[in-house]
C-alpha positions as a printed Julia matrix, in Angstrom:
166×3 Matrix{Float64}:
  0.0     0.0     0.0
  2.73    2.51    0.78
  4.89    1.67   -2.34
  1.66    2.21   -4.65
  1.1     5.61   -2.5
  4.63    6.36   -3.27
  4.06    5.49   -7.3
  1.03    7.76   -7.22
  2.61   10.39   -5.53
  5.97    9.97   -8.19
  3.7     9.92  -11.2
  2.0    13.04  -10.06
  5.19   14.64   -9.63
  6.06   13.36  -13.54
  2.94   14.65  -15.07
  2.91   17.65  -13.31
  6.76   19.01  -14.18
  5.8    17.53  -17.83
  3.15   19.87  -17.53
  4.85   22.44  -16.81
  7.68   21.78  -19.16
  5.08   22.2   -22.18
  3.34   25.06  -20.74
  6.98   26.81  -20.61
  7.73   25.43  -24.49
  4.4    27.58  -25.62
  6.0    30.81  -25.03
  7.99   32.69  -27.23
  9.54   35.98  -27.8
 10.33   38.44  -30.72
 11.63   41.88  -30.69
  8.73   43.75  -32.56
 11.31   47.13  -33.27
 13.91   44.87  -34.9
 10.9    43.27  -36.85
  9.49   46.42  -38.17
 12.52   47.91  -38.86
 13.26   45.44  -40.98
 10.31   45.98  -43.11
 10.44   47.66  -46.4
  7.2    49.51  -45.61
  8.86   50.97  -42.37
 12.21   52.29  -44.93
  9.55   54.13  -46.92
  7.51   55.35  -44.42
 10.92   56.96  -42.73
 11.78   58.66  -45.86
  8.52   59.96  -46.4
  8.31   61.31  -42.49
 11.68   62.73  -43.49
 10.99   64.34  -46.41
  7.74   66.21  -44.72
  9.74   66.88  -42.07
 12.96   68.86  -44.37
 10.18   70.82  -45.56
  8.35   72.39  -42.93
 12.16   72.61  -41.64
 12.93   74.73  -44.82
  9.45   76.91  -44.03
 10.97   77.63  -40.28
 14.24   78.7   -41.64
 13.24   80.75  -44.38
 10.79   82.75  -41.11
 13.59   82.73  -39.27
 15.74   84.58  -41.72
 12.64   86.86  -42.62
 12.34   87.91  -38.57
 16.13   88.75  -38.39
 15.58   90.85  -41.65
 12.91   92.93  -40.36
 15.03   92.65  -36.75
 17.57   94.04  -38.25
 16.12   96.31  -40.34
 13.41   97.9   -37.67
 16.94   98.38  -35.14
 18.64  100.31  -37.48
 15.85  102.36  -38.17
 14.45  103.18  -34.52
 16.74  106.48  -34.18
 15.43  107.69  -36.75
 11.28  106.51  -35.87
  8.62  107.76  -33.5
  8.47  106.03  -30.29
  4.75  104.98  -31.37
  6.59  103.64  -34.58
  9.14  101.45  -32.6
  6.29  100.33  -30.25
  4.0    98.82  -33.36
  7.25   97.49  -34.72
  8.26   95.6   -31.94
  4.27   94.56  -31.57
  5.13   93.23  -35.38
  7.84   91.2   -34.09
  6.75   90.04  -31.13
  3.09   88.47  -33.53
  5.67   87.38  -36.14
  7.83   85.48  -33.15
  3.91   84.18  -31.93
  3.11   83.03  -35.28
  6.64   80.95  -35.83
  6.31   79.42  -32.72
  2.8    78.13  -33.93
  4.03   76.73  -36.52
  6.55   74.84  -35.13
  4.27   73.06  -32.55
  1.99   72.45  -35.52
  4.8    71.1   -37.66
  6.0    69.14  -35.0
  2.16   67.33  -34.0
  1.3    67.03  -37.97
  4.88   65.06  -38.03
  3.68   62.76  -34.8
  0.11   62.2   -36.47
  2.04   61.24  -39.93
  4.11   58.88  -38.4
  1.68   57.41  -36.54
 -0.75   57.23  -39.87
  1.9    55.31  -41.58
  3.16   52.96  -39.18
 -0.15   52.24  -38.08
 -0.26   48.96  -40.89
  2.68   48.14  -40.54
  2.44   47.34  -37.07
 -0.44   45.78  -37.79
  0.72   43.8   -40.56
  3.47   43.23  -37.86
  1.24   41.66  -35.55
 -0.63   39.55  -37.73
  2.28   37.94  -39.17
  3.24   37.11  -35.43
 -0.22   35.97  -34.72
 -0.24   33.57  -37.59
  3.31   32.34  -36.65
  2.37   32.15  -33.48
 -0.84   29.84  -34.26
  1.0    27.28  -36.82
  3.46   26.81  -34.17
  0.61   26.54  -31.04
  2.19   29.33  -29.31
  0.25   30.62  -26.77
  2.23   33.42  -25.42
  4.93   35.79  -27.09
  6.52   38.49  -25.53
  8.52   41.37  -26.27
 12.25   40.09  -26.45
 13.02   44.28  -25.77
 12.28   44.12  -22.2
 12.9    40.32  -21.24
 16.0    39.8   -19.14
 16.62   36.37  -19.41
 15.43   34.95  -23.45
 15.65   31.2   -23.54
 12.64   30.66  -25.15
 11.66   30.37  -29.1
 12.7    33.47  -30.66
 10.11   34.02  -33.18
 12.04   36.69  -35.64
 13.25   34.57  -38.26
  9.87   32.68  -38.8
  8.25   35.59  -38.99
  9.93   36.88  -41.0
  9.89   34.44  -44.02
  6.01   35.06  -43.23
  6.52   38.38  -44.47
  8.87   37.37  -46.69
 11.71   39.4   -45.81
């Protein structure tokens, strides 16, 4: 009677860490940045946010030049200009300096919203490729191989991306 309580008891212990072993060989990781990065979409989309982003550059610097002009122009001329003249002047400046900085912030959140507009699919595309993967392989868990410490489990890049066929 004891021996076949000890036999339970052992095979209990065997099915359980056998359990365990296969519930730690459905996790997996991949390193989503290195994935998307990796994408030609994500190239194009960079050169694109790039390219939008040279140009409102160019707009800002051509202001700026314009504001040192009149700068430069309105302080050599205030000797020689009312003191109501050099008070609307510097009002000028002052709405001109407003307006640039407006446009800067708006430069800056139209470049956050473009980025996000075009890597919105290819994150998603992302995702589903590492869903699919995921499934043919009966995966039940990936994680992000960016903040693991310790990655000893299936690293999921390379089949994913032949998926994508990169």
């Amino acid at each position: 009677m004891k021996h076949l309580k000890t036999l339970f008891i052992a095979t209990a212990l065997f099915i359980g860490a056998t359990s365990f072993t296969a519930a730690q060989s459905n996790i997996a990781h991949i390193d989503t940045q290195e994935l998307i990065k990796a994408m030609p979409e994500y190239k194009a989309a960079q050169a694109e946010i790039e390219k939008l982003g040279k140009t409102y550059q160019q707009t800002i610097q051509g202001s700026i030049k314009e504001l040192e002009t009149k700068l430069k122009q309105y302080d050599a001329e205030a000797p020689s200009q009312t003191q109501e003249e050099n008070q609307k002047r510097m009002q000028e400046v002052e709405g001109m300096k407003q307006s640039l900085n407006q446009y800067q912030q708006k430069a800056q959140e139209d470049l956050q919203k473009k980025e996000f507009d075009l890597l919105k699919p290819i994150t998603e595309k992302a995702k589903a490729a590492i869903e699919k993967v995921a499934a043919a392989q009966n995966i039940d868990y990936v994680l992000e191989a960016g903040g693991l410490i310790v990655a000893q489990g299936k690293d999921l890049m390379a089949d994913v991306k032949a998926e994508l066929g990169l």
